[in-house]
Coordinates of C-alpha atoms and ligand atoms in Angstrom, one line a residue:
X3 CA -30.1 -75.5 67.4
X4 CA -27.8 -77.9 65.9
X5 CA -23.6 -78.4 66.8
X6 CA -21.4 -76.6 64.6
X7 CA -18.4 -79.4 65.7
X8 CA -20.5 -82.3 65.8
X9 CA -21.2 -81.6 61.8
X10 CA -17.9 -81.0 60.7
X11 CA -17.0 -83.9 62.4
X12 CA -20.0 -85.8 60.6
X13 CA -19.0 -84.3 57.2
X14 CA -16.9 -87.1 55.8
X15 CA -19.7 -89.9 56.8
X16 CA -22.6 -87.4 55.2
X17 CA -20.5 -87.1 51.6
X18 CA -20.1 -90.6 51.7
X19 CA -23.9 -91.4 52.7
X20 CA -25.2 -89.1 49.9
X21 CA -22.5 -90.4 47.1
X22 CA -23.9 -94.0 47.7
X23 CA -26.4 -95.5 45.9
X24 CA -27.8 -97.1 49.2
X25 CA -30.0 -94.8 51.1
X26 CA -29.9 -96.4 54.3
X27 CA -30.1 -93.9 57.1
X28 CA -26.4 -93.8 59.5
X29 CA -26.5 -94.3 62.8
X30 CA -27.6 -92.8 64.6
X31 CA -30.4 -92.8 62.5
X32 CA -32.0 -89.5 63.6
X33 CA -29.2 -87.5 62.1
X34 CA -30.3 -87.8 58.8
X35 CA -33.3 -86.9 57.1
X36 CA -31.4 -87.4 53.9
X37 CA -32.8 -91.1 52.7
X38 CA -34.7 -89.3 49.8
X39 CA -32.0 -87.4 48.5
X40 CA -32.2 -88.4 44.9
X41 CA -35.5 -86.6 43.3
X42 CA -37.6 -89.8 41.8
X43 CA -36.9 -89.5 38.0
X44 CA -40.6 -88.4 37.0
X45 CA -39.6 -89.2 33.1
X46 CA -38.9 -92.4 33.4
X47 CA -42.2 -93.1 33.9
X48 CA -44.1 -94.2 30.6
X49 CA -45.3 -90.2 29.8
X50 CA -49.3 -91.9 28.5
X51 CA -50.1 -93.4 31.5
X52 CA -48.4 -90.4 33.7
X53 CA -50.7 -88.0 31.9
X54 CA -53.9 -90.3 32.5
X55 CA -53.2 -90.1 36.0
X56 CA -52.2 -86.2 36.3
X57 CA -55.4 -85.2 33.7
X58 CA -57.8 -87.9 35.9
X59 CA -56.8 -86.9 39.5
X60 CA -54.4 -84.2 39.6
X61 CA -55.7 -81.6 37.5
X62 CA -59.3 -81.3 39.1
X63 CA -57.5 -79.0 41.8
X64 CA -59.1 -79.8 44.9
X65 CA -58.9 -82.1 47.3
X66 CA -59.5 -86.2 46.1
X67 CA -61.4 -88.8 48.0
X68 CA -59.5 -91.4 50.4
X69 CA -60.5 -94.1 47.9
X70 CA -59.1 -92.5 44.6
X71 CA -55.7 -91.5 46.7
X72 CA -55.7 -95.2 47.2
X73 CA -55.6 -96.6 43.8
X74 CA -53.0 -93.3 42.5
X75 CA -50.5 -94.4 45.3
X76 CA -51.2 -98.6 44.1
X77 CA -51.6 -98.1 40.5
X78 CA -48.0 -96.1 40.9
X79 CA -46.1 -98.4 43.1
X80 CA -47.2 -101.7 40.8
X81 CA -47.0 -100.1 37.3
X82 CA -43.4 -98.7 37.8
X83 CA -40.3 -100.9 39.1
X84 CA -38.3 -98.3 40.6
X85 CA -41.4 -96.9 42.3
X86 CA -41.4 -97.7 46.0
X87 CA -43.2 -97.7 49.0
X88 CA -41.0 -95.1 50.2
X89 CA -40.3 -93.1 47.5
X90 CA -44.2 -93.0 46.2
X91 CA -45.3 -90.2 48.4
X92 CA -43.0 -87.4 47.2
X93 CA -43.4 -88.4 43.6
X94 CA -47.0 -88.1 44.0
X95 CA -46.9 -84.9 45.5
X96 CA -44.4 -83.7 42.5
X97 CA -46.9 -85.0 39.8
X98 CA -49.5 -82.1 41.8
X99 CA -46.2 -79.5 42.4
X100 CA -48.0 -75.9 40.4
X101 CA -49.5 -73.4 42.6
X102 CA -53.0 -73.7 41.8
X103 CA -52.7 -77.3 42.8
X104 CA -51.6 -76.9 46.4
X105 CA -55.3 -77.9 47.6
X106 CA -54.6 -81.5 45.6
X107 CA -51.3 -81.5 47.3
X108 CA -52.2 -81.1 51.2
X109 CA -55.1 -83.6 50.3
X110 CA -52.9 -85.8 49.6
X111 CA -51.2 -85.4 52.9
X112 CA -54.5 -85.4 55.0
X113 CA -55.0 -88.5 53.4
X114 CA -51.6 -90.3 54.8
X115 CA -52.6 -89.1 57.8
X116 CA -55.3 -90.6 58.0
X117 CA -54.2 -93.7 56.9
X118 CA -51.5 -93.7 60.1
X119 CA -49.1 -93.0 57.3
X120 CA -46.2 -90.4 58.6
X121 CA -45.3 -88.6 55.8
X122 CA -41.0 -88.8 55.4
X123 CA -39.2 -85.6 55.3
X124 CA -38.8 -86.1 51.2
X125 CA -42.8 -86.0 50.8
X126 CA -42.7 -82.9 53.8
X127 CA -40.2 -80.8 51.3
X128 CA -42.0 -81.7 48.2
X129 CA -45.1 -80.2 49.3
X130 CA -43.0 -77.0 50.8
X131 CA -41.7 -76.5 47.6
X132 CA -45.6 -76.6 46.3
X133 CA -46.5 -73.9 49.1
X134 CA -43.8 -72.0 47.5
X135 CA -45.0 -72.0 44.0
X136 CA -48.3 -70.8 45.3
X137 CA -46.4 -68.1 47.2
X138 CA -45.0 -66.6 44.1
X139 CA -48.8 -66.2 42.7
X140 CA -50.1 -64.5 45.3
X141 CA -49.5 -63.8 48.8
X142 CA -50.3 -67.0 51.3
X143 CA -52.5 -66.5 54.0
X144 CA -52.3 -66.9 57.5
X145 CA -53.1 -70.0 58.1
X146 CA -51.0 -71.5 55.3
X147 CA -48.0 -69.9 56.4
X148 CA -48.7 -71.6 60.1
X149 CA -49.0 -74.7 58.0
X150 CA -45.4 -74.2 56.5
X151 CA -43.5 -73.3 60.0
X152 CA -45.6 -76.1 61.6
X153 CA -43.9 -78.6 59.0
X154 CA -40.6 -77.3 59.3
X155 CA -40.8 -77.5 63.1
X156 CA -41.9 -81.1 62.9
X157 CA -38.3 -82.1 60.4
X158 CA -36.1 -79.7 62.1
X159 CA -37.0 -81.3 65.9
X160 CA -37.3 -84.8 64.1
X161 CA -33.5 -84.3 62.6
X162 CA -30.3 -82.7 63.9
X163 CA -28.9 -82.5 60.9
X164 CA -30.9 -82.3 57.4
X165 CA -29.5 -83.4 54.6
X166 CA -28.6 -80.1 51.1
X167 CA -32.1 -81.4 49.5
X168 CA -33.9 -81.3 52.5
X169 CA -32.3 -77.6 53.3
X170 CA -33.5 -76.5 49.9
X171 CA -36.7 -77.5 50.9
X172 CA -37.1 -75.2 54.2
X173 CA -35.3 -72.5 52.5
X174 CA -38.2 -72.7 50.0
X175 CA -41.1 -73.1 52.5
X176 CA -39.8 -70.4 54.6
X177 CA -39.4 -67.7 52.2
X178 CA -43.2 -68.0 51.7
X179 CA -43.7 -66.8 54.6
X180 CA -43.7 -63.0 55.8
X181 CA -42.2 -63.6 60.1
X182 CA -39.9 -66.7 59.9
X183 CA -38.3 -66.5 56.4
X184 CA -34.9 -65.2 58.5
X185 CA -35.2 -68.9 59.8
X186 CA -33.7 -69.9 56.3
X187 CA -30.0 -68.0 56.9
X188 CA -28.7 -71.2 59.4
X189 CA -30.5 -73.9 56.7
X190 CA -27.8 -72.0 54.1
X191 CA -25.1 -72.6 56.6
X192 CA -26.3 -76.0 57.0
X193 CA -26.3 -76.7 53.0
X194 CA -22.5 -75.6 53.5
X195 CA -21.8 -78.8 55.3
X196 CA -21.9 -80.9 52.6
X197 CA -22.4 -79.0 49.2
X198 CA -22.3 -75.4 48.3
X199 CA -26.0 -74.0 48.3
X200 CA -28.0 -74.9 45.6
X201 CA -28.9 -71.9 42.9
X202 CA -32.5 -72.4 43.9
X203 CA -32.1 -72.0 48.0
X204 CA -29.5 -69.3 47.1
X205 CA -31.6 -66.7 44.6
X206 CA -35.0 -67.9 47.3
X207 CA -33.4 -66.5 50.2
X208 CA -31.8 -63.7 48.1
X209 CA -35.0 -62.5 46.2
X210 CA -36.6 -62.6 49.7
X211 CA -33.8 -60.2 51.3
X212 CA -35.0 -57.9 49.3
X213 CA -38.2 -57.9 49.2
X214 CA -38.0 -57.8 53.2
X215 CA -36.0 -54.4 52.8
X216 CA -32.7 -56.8 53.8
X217 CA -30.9 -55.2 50.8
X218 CA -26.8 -55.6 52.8
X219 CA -27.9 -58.8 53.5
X220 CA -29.5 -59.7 49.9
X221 CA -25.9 -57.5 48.4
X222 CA -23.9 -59.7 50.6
X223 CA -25.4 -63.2 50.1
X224 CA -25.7 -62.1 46.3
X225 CA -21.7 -61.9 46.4
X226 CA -21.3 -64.8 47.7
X227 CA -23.4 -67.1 45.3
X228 CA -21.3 -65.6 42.1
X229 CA -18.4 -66.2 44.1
X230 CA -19.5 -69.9 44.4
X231 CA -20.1 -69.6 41.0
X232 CA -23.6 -69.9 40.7
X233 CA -25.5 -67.9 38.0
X234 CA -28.1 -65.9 40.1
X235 CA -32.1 -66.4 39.1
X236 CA -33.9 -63.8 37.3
X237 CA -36.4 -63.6 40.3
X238 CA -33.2 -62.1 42.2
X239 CA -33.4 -58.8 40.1
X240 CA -36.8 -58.7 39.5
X241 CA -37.0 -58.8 43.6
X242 CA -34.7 -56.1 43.9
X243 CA -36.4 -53.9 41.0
X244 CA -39.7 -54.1 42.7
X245 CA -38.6 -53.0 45.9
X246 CA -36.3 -49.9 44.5
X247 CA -39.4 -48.6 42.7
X248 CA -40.9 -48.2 46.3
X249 CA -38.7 -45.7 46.6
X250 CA -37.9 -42.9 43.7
X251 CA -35.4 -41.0 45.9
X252 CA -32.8 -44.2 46.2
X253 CA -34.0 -45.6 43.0
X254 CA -30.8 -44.0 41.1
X255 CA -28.1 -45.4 43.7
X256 CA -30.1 -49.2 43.7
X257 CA -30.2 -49.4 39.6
X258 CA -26.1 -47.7 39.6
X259 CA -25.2 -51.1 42.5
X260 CA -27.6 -53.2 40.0
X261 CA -25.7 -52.1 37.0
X262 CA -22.4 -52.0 38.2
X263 CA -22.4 -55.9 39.8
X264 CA -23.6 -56.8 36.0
X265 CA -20.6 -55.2 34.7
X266 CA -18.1 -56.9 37.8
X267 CA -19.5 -60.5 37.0
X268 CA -20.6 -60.0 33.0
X269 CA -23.9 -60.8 34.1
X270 CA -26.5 -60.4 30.8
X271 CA -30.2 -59.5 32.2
X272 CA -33.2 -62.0 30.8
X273 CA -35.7 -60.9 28.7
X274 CA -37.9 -61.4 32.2
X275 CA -35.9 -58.4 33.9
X276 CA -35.6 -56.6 30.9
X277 CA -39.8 -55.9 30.4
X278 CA -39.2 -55.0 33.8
X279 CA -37.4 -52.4 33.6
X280 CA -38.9 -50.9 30.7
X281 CA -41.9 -51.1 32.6
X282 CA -40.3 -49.3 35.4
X283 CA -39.1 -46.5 33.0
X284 CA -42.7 -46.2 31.3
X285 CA -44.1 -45.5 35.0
X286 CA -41.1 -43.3 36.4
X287 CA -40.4 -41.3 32.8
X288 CA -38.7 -38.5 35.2
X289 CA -36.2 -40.9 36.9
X290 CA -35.6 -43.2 34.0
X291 CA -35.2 -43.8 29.8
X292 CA -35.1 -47.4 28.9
X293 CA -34.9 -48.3 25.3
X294 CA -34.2 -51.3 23.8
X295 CA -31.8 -51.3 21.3
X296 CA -28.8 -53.4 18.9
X297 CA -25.5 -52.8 18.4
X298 CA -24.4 -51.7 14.5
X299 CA -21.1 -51.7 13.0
X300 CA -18.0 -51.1 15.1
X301 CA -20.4 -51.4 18.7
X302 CA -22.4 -48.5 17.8
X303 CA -25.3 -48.0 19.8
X304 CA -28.7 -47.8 17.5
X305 CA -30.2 -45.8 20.4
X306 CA -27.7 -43.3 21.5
X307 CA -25.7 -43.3 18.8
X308 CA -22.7 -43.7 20.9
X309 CA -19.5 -46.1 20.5
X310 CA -19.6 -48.8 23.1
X311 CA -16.5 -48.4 24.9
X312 CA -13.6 -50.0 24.0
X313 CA -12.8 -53.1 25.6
X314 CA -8.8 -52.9 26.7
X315 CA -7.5 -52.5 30.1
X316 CA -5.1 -50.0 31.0
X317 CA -1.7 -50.3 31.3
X318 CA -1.6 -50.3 34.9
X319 CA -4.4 -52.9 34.7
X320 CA -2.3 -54.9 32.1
X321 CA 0.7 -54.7 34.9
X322 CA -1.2 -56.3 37.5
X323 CA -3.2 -58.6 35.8
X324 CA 0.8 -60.1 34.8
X325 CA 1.8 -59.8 37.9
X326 CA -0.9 -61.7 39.5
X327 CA -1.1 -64.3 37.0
X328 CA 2.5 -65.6 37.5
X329 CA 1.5 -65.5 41.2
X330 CA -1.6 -67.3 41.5
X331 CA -1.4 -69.4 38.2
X332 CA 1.7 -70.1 37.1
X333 CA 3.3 -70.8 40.3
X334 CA 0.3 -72.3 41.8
X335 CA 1.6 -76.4 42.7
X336 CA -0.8 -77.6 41.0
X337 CA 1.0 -76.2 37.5
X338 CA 3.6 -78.8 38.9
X339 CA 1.5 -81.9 38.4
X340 CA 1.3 -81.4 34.6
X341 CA 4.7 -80.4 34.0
X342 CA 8.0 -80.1 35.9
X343 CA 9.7 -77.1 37.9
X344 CA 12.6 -78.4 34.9
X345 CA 10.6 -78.6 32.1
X346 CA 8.8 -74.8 33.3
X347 CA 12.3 -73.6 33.6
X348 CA 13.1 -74.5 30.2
X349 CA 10.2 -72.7 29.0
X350 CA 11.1 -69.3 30.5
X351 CA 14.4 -69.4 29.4
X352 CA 13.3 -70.1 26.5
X353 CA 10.5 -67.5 26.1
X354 CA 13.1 -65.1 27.3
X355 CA 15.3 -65.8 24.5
X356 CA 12.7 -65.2 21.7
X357 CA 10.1 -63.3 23.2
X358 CA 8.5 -60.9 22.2
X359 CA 6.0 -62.2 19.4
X360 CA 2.9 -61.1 18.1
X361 CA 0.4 -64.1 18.4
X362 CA 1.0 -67.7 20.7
X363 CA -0.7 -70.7 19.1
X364 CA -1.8 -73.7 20.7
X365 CA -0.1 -75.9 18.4
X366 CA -2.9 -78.7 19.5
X367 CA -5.6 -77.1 20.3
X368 CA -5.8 -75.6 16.6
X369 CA -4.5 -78.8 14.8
X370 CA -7.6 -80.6 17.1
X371 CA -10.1 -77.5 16.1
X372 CA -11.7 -79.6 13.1
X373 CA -11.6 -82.9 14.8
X374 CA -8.9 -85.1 16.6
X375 CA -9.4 -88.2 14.3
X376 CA -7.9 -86.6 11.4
X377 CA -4.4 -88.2 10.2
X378 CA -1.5 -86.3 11.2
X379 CA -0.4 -85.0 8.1
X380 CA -3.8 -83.4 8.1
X381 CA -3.1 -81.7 11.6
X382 CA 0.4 -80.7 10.3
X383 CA -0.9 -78.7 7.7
X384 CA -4.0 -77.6 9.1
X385 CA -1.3 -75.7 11.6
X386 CA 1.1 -74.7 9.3
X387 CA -1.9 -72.9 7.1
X388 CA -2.7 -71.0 10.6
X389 CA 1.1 -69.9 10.6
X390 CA 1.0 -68.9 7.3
X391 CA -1.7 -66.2 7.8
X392 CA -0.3 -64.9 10.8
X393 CA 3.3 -65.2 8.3
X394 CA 1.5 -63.4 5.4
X395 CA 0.6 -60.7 7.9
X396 CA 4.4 -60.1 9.1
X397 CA 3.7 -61.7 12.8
X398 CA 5.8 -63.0 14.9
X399 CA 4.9 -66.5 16.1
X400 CA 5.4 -69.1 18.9
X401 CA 4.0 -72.2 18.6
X402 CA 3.2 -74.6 21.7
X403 CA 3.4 -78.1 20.7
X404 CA 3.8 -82.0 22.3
X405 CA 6.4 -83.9 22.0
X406 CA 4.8 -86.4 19.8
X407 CA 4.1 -83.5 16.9
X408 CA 7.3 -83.6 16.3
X409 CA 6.4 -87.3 14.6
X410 CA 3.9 -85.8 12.3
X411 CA 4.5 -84.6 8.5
X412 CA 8.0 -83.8 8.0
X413 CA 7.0 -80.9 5.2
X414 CA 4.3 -79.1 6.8
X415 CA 6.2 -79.5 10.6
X416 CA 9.3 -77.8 8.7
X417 CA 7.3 -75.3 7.6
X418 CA 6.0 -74.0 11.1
X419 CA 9.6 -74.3 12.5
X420 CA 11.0 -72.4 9.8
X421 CA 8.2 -69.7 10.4
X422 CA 7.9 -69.6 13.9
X423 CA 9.4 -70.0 17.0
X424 CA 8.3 -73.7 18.5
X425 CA 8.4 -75.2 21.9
X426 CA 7.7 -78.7 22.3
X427 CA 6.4 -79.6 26.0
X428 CA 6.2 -83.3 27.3
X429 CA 3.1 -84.8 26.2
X430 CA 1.5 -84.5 29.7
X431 CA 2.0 -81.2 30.5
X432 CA -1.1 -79.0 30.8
X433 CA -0.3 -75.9 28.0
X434 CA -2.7 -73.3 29.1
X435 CA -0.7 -71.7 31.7
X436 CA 2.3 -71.6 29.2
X437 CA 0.2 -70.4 26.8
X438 CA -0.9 -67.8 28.5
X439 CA 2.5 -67.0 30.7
X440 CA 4.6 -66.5 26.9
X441 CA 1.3 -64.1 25.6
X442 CA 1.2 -61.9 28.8
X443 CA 5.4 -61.9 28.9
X444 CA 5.2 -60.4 25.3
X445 CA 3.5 -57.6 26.0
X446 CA 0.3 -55.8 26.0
X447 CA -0.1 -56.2 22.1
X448 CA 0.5 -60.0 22.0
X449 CA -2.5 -62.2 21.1
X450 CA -2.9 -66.0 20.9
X451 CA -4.5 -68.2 19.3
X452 CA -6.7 -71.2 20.8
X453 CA -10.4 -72.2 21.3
X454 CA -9.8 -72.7 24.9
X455 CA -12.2 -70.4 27.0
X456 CA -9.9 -70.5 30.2
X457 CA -12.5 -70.9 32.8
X458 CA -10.7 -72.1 35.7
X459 CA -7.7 -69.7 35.0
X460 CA -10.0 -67.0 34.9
X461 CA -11.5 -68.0 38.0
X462 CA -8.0 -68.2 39.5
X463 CA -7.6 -64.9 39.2
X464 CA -10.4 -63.7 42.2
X465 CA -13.3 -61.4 41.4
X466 CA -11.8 -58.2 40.2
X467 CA -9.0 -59.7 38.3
X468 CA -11.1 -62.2 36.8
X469 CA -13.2 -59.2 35.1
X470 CA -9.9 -57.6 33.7
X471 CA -8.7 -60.9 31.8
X472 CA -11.8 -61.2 30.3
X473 CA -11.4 -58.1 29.0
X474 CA -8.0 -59.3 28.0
X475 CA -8.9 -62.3 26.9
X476 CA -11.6 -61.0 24.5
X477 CA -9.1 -58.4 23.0
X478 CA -6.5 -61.0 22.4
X479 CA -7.7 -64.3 21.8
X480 CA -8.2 -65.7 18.5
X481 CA -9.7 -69.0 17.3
X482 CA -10.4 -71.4 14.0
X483 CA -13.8 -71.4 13.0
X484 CA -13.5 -73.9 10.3
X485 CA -11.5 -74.6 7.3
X486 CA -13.2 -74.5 4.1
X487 CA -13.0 -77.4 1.2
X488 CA -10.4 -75.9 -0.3
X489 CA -8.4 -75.8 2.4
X490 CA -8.6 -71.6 3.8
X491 CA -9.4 -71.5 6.9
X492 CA -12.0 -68.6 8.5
X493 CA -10.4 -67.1 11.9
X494 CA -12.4 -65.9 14.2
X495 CA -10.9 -62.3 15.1
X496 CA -11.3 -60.5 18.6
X497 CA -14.1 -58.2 19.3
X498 CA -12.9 -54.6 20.2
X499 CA -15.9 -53.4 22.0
X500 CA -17.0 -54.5 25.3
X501 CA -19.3 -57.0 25.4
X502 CA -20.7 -56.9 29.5
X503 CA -22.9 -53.9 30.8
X504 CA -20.9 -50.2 30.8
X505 CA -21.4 -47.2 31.1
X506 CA -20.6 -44.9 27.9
X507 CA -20.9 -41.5 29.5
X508 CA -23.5 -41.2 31.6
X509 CA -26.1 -44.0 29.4
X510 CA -25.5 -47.5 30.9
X511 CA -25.8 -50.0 27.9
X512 CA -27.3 -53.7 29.1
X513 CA -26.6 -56.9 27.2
X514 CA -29.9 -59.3 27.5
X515 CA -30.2 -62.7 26.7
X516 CA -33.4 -64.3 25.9
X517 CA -34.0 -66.8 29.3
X518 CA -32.0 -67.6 32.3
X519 CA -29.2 -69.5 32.1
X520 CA -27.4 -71.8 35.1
X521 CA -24.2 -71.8 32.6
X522 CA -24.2 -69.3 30.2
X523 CA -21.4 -69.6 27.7
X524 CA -18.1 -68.4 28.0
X525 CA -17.6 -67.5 24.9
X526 CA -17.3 -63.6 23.2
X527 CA -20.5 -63.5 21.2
X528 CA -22.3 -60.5 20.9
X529 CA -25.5 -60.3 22.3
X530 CA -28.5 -59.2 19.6
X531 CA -29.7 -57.0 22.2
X532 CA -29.7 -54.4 24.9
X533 CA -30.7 -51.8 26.8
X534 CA -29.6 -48.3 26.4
X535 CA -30.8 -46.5 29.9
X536 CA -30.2 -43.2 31.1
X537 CA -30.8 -42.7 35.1
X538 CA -31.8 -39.4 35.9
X539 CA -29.0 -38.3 39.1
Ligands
ZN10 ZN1 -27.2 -46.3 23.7

């Protein structure tokens, strides 16, 4: 259908068409149906008149005469400035994009038609995406999923090569339908051109694996969109509930893969696929107990009764997880660009003199935890107070600090150096990965202290890994909440009990979280509540 080698070749020129802020189409101009990329910014428009137009035309639900599609299309294009003859279409059909109003929506289309108006490929994939909301209300007929193939025919012969948005589109349109959704796997290789698939085209495609009885192909897609780090939809789960209660003799192995990938990627379920599994457990009582429950003192399940498991790794985990740090962190070149293979050396020498303590400080990140404005005598001591509880608790201490901290309040500065052990770095380097190299060299009872949640060297690390230091992480990693008037400060101490889904014996236990979330935080909080679930073998 389309030339895997013609598009890499055309990558470069389709990154730079879509970065622009003109939309002009490259020659040759058939390559792109991209010219609509942006979505038109529906809330910029002045929300009274908006809602005098949606309440007068859009919300009658059926189909509108020639005339009144006439004066919506003028009364938009002269009352708004960035409002456009070519942009008009798909904004109209967005203002008319719920299920129920998919009758306003092909009206709308009729009517350009009948005007000798082609519709562009951005108005096409708005009303695909409209055929999709109807599809998850109830099943489309016939005829409307002819309708959606038809339309995707006409912009996949019309264009070679379509731009992410446009792919998103089809994906969308094609799921809807029950014989051609597997038309939507080359669209997600198309996406991979220029972007990584959108979470929208990816949880679409995946929900609809699924559902199709595609579950290695839903598992394996699934994989890859939290490898790309995308945050999978609820619809993804609730797709793959559904279609293991078709089947109570696999039910037990789907819910143990469902469980188990939560527990791989710390996924926390939505309150969405949470009601659905309590409803599944209400209908299959002799397959499944699913209760809802909270955690009391110590991670001890209200349910069960049973301690949440603890949440360090094993020594041999421990091992690797140093090992692999120093290989794919530390030693990774782009260490090198904040620092120097000198200034590095220095370090381990230096670590290797004095090592091993019993906390690492960020000497900035904590003097910075109640704002960087602050005078520096204030950072000074706002440090040295976090040194001194650590002190008062017979720790040993290194403290990571810049150069130019070594200019700030002569009493408090002497203070931390004659309490702890203190490396200075050049003000440039990058102090995560030495933070975390002199923590890990101590040992497997060293903690540190910092706010920083250490995404990207997390995600470093590769799937499996990444798992085990967060475990780590959340055993060891201590922060500043905030320092009082007085001057004591409140630490925020590590959580001992796992926070992602586990299994305590044979009873999975489920963090939830109230909606969806495209970033959830990083951070260890522990979540108000779970499920405590018992699958019968
Ligand atoms: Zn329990």
């Amino acid at each position: 259908m389309y030339n895997l080698r013609l598009l890499r070749q055309l990558r470069y020129s389709l990154v730079l068409q879509n970065s622009g802020t003109s939309l002009a189409p490259l020659p040759p101009c058939r390559l792109l149906a991209g010219q609509h990329k942006r979505r038109p910014q529906l809330g910029a428009l002045p929300s009274d008149q908006l809602d005098r137009l949606k309440s007068e035309y859009f919300e009658r639900q059926c189909a509108l005469s020639n005339e009144d599609w006439q004066h919506v299309r003028s009364t938009l294009t002269e009352s708004y400035r960035h409002v456009n003859g070519t942009n008009v279409d798909a904004i109209i059909l967005g203002l008319c994009s719920k299920a129920e109003q998919l009758p306003v929506a092909k009206s709308f289309v009729e009517h350009l038609k009948t005007q000798g108006i082609k519709p562009n490929a951005a108005t096409m994939g708005r009303l695909l995406r409209v055929y999709n909301a109807a599809y998850h209300t109830r099943e489309l007929s016939e005829a409307e999923q002819s309708e959606i193939v038809e339309i995707c025919d006409t912009l996949q012969n019309a264009h070679d090569v379509l731009d992410a948005s446009s792919c998103e589109n089809l994906i969308l349109g094609l799921v809807a339908t029950t014989h051609h959704w597997d038309r939507a796997l080359p669209l997600l290789d198309m996406m991979r051109l220029t972007s990584t698939p959108s979470v929208s085209a990816y949880s679409a495609l995946i929900a609809k694996a699924f559902s199709a009885d595609q579950l290695e192909l839903g598992w394996r897609l699934l994989d890859e969109m939290v490898q790309a780090r995308k945050m999978p939809k609820c619809e993804i789960f609730l797709s793959l509930l559904a279609h293991s209660a078709k089947d109570e003799r696999t039910l037990s192995v789907q819910l143990e893969r469902l469980f188990c990938f939560l527990e791989l990627h710390d996924i926390l379920i939505s309150e969405l696929v949470a009601q659905q599994l309590l409803a599944l457990a209400q209908r299959l009582p002799q397959r499944l107990q699913v209760s809802t429950t909270r955690l009391e003192r110590f991670g001890k399940c209200s349910n069960c009764q049973q301690n949440l498991q603890h949440v360090a790794i094993s020594d041999a985990q421990f091992t690797e997880l140093r090992e692999s740090f120093l290989q794919k962190v530390l030693i990774r070149n782009d260490v090198f660009q904040k620092t120097t293979p000198e200034e590095l050396q220095r370090f381990k020498q230096y670590v290797e003199k004095t090592a091993p303590y019993d906390c690492v400080i960020d000497g900035l990140n904590v003097a910075y935890s109640t704002g960087t404005k602050k005078p520096p005598a204030q950072l000074a001591k706002l440090l040295a107070t976090v040194v001194r509880y650590f002190k008062e608790r017979r720790k040993r201490v290194l403290v990571l600090g810049r150069q130019h901290m070594r200019n700030w309040s002569k009493p408090a500065m002497q203070y931390i150096q004659s309490n702890a052990s203190v490396f200075f770095t050049s003000n440039l380097t990058h102090d995560d990965p030495f933070l975390l190299y002199a923590t890990l060299r101590s040992g497997q009872d060293t903690d540190f202290f910092s706010r920083d949640l250490m995404r990207a060297h997390a995600h470093l690390l590769g799937t499996e890994l990444k798992a085990i230091f967060r475990r780590w992480q959340q055993e060891h990693q201590y922060s500043l909440v905030t320092q009082t008037q007085t001057g004591q400060i409140i630490v925020k101490e590590p959580i001992r009990y796992r926070l992602s889904a586990h299994k305590v014996g044979n009873v999975w236990h489920v963090p939830c979280c109230e909606a969806y979330s495209a970033n959830p935080p990083d951070s260890f909080e522990v979540p108000e509540k779970w499920l405590c679930i018992t699958i019968a073998p």
